[in-house]
Structures are given as C-alpha cells and as structure tokens.
PDB file of C-alpha atoms and ligand atoms in Angstrom:
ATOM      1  CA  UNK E   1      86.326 118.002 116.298  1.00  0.00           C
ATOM      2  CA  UNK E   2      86.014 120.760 113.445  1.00  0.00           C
ATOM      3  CA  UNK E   3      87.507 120.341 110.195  1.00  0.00           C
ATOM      4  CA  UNK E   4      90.668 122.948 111.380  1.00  0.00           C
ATOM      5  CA  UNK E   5      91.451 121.178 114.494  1.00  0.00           C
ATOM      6  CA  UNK E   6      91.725 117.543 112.266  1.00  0.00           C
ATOM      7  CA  UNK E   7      93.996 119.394 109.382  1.00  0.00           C
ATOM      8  CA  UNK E   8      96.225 121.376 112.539  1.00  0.00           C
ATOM      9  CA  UNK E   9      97.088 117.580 113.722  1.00  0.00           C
ATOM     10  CA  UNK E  10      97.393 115.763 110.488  1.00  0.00           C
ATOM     11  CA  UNK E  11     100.469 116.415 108.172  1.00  0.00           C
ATOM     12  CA  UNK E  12      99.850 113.264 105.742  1.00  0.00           C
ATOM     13  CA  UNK E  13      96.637 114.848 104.462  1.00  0.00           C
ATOM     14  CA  UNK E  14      95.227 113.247 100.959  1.00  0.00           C
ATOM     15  CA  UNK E  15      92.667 115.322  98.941  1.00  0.00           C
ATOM     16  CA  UNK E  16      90.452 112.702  96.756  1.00  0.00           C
ATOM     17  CA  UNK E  17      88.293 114.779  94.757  1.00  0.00           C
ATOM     18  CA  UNK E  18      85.862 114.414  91.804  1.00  0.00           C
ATOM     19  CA  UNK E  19      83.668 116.845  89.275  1.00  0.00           C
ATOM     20  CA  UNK E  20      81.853 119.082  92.941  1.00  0.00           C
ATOM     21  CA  UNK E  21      85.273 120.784  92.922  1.00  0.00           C
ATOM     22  CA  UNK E  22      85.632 121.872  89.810  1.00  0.00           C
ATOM     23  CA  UNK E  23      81.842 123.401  90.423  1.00  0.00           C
ATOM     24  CA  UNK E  24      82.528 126.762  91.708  1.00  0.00           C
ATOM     25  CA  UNK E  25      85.036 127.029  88.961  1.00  0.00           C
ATOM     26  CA  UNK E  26      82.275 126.897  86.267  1.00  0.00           C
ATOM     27  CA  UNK E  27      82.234 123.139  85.370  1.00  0.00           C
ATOM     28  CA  UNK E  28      79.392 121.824  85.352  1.00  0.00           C
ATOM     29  CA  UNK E  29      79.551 118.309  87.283  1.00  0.00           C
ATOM     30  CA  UNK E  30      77.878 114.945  85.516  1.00  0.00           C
ATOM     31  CA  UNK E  31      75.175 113.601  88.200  1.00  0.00           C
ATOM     32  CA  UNK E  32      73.866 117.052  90.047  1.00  0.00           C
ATOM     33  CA  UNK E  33      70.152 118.712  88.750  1.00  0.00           C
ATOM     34  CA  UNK E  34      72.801 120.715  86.305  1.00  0.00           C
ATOM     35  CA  UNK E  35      74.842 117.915  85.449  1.00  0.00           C
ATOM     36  CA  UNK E  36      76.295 117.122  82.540  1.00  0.00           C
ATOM     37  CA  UNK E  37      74.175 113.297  82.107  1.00  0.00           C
ATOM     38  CA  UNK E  38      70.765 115.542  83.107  1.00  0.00           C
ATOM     39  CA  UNK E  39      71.674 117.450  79.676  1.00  0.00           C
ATOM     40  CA  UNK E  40      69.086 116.159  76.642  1.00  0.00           C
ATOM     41  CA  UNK E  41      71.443 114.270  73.517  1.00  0.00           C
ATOM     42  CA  UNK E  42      70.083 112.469  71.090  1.00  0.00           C
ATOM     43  CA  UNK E  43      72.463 109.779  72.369  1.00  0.00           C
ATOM     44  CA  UNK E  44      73.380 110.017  76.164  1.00  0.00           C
ATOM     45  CA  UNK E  45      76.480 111.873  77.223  1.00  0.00           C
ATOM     46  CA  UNK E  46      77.415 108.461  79.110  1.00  0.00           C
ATOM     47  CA  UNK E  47      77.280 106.324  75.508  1.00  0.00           C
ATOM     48  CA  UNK E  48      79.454 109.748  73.722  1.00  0.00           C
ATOM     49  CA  UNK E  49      82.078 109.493  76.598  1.00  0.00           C
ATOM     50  CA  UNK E  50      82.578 105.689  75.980  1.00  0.00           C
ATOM     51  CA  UNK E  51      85.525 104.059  73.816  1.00  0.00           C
ATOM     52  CA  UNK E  52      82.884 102.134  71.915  1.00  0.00           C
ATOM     53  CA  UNK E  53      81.490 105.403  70.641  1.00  0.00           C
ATOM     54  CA  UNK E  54      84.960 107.221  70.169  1.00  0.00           C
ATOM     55  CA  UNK E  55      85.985 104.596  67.894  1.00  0.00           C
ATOM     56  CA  UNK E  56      82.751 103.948  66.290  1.00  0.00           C
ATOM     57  CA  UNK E  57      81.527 108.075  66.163  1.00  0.00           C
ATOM     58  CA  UNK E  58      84.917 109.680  66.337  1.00  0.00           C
ATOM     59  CA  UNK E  59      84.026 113.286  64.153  1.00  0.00           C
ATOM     60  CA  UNK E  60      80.518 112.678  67.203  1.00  0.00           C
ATOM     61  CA  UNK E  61      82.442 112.375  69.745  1.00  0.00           C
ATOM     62  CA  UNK E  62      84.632 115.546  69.328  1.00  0.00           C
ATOM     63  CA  UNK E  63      81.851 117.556  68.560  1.00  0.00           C
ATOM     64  CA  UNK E  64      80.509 116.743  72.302  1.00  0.00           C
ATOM     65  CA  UNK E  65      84.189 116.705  73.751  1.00  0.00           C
ATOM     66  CA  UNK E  66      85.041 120.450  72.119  1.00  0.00           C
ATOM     67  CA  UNK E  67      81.688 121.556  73.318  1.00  0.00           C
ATOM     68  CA  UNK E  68      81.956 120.146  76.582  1.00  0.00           C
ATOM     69  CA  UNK E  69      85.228 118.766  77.958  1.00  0.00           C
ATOM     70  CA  UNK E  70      87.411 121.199  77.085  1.00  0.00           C
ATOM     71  CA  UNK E  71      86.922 124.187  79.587  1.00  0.00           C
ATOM     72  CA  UNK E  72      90.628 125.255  78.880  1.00  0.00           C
ATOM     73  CA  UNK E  73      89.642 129.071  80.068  1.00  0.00           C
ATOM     74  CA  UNK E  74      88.224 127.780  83.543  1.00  0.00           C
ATOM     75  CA  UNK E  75      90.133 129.293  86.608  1.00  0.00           C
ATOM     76  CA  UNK E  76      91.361 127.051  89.926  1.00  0.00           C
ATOM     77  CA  UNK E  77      88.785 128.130  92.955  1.00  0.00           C
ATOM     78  CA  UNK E  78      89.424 128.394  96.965  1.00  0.00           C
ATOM     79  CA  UNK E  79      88.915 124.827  96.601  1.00  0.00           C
ATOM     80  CA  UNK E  80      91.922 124.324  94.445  1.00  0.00           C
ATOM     81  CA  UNK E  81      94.299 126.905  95.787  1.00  0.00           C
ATOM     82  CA  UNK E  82      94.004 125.447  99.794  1.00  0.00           C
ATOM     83  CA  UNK E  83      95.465 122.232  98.345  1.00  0.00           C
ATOM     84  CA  UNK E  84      98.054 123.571  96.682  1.00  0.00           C
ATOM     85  CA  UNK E  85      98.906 125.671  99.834  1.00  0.00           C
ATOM     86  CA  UNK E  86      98.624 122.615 101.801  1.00  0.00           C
ATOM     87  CA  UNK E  87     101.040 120.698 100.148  1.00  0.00           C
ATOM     88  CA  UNK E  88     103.254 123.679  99.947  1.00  0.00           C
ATOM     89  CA  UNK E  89     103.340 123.713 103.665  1.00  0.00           C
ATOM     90  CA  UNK E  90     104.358 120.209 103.946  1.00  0.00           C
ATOM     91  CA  UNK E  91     100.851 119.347 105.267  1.00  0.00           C
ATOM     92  CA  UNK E  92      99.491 117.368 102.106  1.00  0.00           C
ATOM     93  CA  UNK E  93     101.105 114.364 100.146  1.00  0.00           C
ATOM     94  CA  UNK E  94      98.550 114.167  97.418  1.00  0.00           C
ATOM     95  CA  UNK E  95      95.597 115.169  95.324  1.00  0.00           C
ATOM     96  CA  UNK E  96      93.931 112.321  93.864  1.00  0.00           C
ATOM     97  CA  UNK E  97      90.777 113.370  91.368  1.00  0.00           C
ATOM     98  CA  UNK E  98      88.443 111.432  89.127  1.00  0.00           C
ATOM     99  CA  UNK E  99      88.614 115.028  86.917  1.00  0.00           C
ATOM    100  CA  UNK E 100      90.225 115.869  84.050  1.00  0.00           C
ATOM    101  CA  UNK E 101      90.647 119.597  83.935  1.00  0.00           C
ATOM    102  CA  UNK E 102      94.039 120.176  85.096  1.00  0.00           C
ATOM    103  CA  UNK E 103      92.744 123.207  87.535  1.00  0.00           C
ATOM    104  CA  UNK E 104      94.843 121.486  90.870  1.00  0.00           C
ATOM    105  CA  UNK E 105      97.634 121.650  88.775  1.00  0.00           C
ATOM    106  CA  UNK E 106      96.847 125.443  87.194  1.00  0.00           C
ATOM    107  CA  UNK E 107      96.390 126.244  90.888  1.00  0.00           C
ATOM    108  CA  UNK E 108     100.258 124.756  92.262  1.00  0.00           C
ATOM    109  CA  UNK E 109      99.625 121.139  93.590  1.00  0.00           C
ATOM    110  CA  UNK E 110     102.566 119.534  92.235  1.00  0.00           C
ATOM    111  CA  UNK E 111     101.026 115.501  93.515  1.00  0.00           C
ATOM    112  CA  UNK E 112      98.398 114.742  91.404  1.00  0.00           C
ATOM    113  CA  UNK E 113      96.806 111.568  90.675  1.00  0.00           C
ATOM    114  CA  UNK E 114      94.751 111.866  88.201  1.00  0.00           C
ATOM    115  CA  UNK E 115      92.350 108.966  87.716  1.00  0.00           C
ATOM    116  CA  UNK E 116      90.725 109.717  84.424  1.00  0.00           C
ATOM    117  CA  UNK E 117      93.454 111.105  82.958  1.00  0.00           C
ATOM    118  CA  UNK E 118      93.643 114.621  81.432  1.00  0.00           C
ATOM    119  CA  UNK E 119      92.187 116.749  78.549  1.00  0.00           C
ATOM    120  CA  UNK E 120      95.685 118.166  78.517  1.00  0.00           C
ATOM    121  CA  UNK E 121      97.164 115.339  77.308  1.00  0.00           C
ATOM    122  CA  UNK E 122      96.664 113.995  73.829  1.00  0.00           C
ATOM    123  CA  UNK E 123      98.491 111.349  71.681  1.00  0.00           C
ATOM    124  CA  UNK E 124      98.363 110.006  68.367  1.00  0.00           C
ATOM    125  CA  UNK E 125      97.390 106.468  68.038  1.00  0.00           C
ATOM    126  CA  UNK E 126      99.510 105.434  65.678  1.00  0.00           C
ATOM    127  CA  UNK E 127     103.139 107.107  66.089  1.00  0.00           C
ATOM    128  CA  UNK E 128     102.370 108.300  69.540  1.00  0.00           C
ATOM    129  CA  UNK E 129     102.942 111.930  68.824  1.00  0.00           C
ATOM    130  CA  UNK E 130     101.687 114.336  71.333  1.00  0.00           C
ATOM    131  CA  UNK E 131      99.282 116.951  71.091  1.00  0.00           C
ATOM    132  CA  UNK E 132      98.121 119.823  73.355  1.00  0.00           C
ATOM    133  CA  UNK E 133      94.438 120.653  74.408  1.00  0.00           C
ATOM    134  CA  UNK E 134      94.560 124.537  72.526  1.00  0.00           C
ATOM    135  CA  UNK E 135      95.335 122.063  69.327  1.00  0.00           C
ATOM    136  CA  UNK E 136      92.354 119.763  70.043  1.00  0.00           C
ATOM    137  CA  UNK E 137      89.949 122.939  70.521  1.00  0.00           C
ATOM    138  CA  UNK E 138      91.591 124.433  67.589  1.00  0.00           C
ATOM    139  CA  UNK E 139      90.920 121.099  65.365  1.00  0.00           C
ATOM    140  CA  UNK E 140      87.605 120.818  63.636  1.00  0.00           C
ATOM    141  CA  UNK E 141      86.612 117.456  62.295  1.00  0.00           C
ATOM    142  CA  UNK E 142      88.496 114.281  63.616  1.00  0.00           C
ATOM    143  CA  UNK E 143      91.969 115.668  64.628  1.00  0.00           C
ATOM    144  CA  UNK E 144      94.961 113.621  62.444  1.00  0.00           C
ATOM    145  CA  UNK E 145      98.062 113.213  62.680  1.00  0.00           C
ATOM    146  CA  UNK E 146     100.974 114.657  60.061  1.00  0.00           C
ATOM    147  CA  UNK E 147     101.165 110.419  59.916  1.00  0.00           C
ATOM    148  CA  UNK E 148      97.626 109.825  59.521  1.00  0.00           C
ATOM    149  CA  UNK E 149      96.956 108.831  62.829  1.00  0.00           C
ATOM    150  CA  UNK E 150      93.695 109.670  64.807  1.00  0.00           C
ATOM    151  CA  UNK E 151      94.941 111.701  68.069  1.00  0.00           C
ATOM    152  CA  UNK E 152      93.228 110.592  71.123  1.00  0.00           C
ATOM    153  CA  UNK E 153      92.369 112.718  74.299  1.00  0.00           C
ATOM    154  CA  UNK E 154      94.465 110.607  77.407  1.00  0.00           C
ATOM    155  CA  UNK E 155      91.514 110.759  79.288  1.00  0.00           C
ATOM    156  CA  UNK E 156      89.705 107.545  80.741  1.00  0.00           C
ATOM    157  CA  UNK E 157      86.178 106.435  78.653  1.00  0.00           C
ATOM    158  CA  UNK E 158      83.892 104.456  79.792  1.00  0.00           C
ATOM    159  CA  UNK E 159      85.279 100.696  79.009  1.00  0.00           C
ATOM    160  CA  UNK E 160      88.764 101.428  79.007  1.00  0.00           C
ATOM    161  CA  UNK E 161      91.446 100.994  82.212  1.00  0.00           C
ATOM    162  CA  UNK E 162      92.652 103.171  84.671  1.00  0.00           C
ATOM    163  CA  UNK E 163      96.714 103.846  84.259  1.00  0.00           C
ATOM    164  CA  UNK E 164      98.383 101.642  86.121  1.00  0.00           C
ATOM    165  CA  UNK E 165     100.602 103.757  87.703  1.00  0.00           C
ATOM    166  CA  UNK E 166      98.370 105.954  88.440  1.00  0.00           C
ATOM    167  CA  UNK E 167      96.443 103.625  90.938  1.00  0.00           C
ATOM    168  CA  UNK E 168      99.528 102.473  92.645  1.00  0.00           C
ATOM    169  CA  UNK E 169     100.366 105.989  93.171  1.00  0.00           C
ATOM    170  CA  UNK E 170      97.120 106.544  94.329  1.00  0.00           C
ATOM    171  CA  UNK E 171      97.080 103.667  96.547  1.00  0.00           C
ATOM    172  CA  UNK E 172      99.868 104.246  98.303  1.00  0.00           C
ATOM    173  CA  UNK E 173      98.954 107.704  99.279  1.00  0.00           C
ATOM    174  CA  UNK E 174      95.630 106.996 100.824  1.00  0.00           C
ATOM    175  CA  UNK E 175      96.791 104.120 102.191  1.00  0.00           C
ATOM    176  CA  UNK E 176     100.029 106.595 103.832  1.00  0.00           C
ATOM    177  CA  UNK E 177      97.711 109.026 104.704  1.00  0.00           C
ATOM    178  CA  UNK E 178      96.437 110.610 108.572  1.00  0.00           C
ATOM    179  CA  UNK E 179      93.758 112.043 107.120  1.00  0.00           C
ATOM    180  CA  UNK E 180      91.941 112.051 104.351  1.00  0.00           C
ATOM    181  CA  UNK E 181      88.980 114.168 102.707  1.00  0.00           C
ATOM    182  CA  UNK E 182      87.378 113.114  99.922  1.00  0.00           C
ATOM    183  CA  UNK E 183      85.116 115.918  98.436  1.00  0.00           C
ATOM    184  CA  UNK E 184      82.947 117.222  95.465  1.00  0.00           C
ATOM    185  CA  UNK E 185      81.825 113.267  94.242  1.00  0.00           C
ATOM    186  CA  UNK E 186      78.925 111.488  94.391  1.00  0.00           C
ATOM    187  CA  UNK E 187      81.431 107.609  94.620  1.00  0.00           C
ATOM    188  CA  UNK E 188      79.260 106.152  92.158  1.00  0.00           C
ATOM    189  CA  UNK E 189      82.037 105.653  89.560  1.00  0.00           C
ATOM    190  CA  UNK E 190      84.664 102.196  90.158  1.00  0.00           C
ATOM    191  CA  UNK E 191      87.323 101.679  90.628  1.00  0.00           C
ATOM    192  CA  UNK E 192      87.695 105.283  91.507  1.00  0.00           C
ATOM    193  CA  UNK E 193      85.473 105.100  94.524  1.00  0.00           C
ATOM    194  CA  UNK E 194      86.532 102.117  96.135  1.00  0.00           C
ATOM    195  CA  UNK E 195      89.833 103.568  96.525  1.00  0.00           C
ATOM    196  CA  UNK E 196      88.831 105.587  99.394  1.00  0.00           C
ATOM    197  CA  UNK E 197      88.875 101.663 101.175  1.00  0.00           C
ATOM    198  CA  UNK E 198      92.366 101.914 101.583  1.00  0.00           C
ATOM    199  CA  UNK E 199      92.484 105.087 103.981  1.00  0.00           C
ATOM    200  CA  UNK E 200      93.199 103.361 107.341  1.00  0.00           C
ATOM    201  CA  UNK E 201      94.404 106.589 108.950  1.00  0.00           C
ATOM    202  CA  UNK E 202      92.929 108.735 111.937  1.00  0.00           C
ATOM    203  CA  UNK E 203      90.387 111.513 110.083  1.00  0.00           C
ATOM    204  CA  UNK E 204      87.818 110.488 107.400  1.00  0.00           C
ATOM    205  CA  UNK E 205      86.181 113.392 106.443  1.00  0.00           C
ATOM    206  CA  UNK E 206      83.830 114.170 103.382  1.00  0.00           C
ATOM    207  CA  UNK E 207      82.715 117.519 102.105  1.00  0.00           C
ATOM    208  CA  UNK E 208      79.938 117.023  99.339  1.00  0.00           C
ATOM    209  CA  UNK E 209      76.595 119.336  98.768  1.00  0.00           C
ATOM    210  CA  UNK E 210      74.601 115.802  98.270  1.00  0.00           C
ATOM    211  CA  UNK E 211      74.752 112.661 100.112  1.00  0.00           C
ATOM    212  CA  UNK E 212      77.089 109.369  99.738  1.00  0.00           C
ATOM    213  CA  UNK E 213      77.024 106.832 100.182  1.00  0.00           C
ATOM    214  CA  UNK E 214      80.496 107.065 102.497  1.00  0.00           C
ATOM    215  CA  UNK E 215      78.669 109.782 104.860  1.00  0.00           C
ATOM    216  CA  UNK E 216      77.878 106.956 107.550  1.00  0.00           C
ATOM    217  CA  UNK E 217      81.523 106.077 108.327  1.00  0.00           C
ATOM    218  CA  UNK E 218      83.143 109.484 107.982  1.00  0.00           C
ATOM    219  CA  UNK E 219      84.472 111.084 111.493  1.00  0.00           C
ATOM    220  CA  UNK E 220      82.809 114.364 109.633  1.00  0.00           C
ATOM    221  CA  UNK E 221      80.647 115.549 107.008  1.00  0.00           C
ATOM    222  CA  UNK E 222      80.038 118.946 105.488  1.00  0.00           C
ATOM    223  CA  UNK E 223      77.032 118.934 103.626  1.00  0.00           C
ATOM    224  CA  UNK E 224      77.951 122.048 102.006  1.00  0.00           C
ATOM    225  CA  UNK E 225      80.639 124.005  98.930  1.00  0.00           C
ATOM    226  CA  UNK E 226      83.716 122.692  98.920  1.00  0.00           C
ATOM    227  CA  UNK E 227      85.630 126.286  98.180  1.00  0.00           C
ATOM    228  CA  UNK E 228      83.508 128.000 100.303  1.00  0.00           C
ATOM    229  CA  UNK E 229      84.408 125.294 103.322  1.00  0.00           C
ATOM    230  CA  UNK E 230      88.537 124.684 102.626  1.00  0.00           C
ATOM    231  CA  UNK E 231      89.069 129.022 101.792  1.00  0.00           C
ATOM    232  CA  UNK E 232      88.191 129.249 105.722  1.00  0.00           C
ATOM    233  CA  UNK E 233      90.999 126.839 106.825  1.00  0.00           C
ATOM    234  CA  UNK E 234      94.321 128.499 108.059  1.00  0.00           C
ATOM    235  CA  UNK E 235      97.027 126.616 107.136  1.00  0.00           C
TER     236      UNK E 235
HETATM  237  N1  APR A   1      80.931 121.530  96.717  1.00  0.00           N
HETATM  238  C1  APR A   1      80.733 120.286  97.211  1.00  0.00           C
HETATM  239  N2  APR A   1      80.108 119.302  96.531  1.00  0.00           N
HETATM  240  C2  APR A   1      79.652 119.614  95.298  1.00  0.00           C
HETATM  241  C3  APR A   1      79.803 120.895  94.715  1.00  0.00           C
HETATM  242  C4  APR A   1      80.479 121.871  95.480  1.00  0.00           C
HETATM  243  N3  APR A   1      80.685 123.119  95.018  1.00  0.00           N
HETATM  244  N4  APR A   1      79.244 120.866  93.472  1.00  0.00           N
HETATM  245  C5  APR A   1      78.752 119.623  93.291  1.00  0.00           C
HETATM  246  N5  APR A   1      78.994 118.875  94.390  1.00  0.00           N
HETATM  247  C6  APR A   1      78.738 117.453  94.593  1.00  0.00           C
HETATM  248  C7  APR A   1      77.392 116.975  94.119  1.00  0.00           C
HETATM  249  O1  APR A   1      76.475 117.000  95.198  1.00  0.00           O
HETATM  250  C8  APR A   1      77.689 115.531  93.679  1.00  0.00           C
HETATM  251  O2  APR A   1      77.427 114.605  94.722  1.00  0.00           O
HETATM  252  O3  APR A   1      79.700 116.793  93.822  1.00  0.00           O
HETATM  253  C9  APR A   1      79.203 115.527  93.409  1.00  0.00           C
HETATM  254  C10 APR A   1      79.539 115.338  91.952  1.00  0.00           C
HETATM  255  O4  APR A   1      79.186 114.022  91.598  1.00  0.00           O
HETATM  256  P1  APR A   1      79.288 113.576  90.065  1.00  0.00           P
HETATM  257  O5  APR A   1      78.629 114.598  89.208  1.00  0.00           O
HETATM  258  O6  APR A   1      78.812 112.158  90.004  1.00  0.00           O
HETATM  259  O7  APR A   1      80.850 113.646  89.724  1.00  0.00           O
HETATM  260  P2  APR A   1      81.961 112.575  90.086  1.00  0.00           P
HETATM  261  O8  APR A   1      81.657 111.905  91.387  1.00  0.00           O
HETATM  262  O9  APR A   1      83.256 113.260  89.970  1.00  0.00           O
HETATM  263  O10 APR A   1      81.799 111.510  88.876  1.00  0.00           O
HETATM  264  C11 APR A   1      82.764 110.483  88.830  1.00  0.00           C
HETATM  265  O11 APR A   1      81.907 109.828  86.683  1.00  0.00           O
HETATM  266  O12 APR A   1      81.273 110.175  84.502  1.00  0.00           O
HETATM  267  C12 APR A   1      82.292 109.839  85.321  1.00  0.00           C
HETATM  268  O13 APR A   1      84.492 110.120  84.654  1.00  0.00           O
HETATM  269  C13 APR A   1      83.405 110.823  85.172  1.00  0.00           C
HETATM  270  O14 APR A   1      85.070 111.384  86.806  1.00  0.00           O
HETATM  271  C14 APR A   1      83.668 111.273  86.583  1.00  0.00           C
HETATM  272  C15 APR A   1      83.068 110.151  87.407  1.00  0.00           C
END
C-alpha cells in the first residue's frame, strides 16, 4: 500500500516527529553529517544542553542557546503545513515532537505534544514569571528577573524529566491512534522514542532520510524528505 492509500483509510492519524522536520525549514538537526553535536565546542553541545551545565555555566549556556536554539525567524515547511491540514480535516488527533521550535504550531496544528518542551516558553525560577522567546534573544548576559530570579527556557535538558502531562497526553494518542508516522528522528533519545511502543493500530509508517532502528517493523518506510514526501498527499 502507498503512503496515500494508508492516510485515505485512517482518520486517527498521529504525527511523532523529531529535529528531520524542522530540516527543510533551516534547522539544523543534532545527529545528521550537519548536525548540531557534529559542530566543534570547546565543550560538547550535549554537556551545554544539560541542566548540570545550565546551572553550573548559566551566562555559557545562553551564549550557545541564543546562538543556536532560538531560530525564532524560521518558517513551518510542507512538512508542517500537511499536519496542520490534516487535523483540520478531522483526519489527525495529534502531533507529538521531541522539537522545540514551535513551527507545527506557527503552521495551525492546534494538538501538540511537545516532548522537550518549547523555546517559546520561559519562566522565572523564583516567582514563576513568564517570559517570551523575542525577550530571551533580546537579553544579553544571564536573563533576570525584575525579582532577581534567573529565567529558565521550559525546554527539556539533558537530566531533567519529561512533563508529566505531556506523556500522558502523548500516550494516549498513539496508543488511540490507526495510524501512525513517525518521521524526521533518528529514536536514539528516551523516553521519547520508546513511546512509539504504544501504537497498536493498523499503519506504522516511518519517513526518515537515515535509518532506525524502527525501519524493520514499519508496514512502510520512506527513506527520503519528509516535506518533500507529506506536500504530495491529498487530503
Ligand atoms: N526528512 C526526513 N528525515 C530527515 C530530514 C528530512 N528533511 N532531515 C533530517 N532527517 C533525519 C536524519 O536522517 C536523522 O535520522 O532526521 C533524523 C534526525 O535525528 P536527530 O538529529 O537525532 O534528531 P532527533 O531524533 O529529533 O533527536 C532527538 O535528541 O538532543 C536531543 O532533545 C534533542 O529532541 C532531540 C532529541
């Protein structure tokens, strides 16, 4: 069966994406040849992007995130703009991505899980006060709080948990779905990856320009660009 005829009989489709879909928008991904980790830093982007370091390197670590994490001008692609029409037609439940650059949500989906959080979201530690990305790429030095506070991107780093909520949403949806097509992620990053487990419905279907380790048990794979695939679907 083609990728059309699976989405024409499925209308509890769930999108689980990671950093490959955000590609063809500009974003560099973390684990490709022109991935972010195959970048030379004095200390690895994996260590900068951990809570160990934010708390221990803060004014470090917003140098890197600034430079790096905060593609605020970066446009939704085909990729992004199928979902959203999917869900619009009553055809998709959910998006659930391992990114945090708000571009499924720029381009319409209104059911997002989002995994690692978001740049878009930012908080002060100590009264809670929220920030906006523009004010953290504005910022220079360690952004502070009117109360003192340090103001924290809500995204995941490396040693912290996964919202709770979040996963149950997450869960559920896969777990709901008739189809499901995970795309744009190499699943080498738990728990995020093992939540594709849960999808016990009819079409398993992965679109990735590398490998997975998932390829074996998919009813498809598309070794190919995930924008370029999904902009040929009629929906
Ligand atoms: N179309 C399809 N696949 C693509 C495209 C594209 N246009 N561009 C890249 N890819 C594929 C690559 O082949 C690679 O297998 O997307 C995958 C991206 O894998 P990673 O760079 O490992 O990104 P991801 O899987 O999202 O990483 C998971 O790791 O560092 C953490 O928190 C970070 O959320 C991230 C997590």
């Amino acid at each position: 069966m083609t990728l059309q005829e699976m989405i024409n009989e499925s209308n509890r489709i769930v999108f689980f994406g990671g950093a490959g879909v955000s590609t063809e928008s500009g974003i560099p991904d973390f684990r490709s040849e022109d991935g972010l980790y195959r970048q030379k830093y004095d200390v690895p982007p994996e260590v900068m992007l951990s809570a160990d370091y934010f708390f221990s390197h803060t004014e470090n670590f917003y140098r890197f995130y600034r430079e790096k994490m905060l593609p605020l001008e970066a446009q939704p692609n085909a990729a992004h703009k199928k979902l959203a029409e999917l869900e619009e037609k009553g055809k998709l439940l959910a998006v659930v991505t391992q990114n945090i650059d708000g571009l499924h949500q720029k381009a319409g989906s209104k059911n997002v899980f989002e995994l690692h959080g978001s740049v878009y979201r930012n908080h002060c530690r100590r009264c809670g006060k929220f920030f906006s990305a523009e004010q953290i790429a504005k910022s220079t030095g360690v952004p502070r709080c009117e109360c003192g506070g340090i103001v924290k991107p809500d995204v995941v780093l490396y040693g912290e948990p996964l919202d709770g909520d979040t996963i149950d949403g997450a869960i559920r949806a896969i777990s709901h779905a008739d189809m499901l097509i995970v795309a744009g992620t190499s699943l080498t990053v738990y728990p995020a990856a093992g939540f594709v487990q849960c999808f016990e419905g009819k079409y398993l279907v992965l679109i990735n320009r590398d490998p997975t380790p998932l390829d074996s048990r998919c009813d498809l794979v598309l070794h190919g660009k995930v924008g370029e695939i999904l902009s040929q679907i009629q929906v």
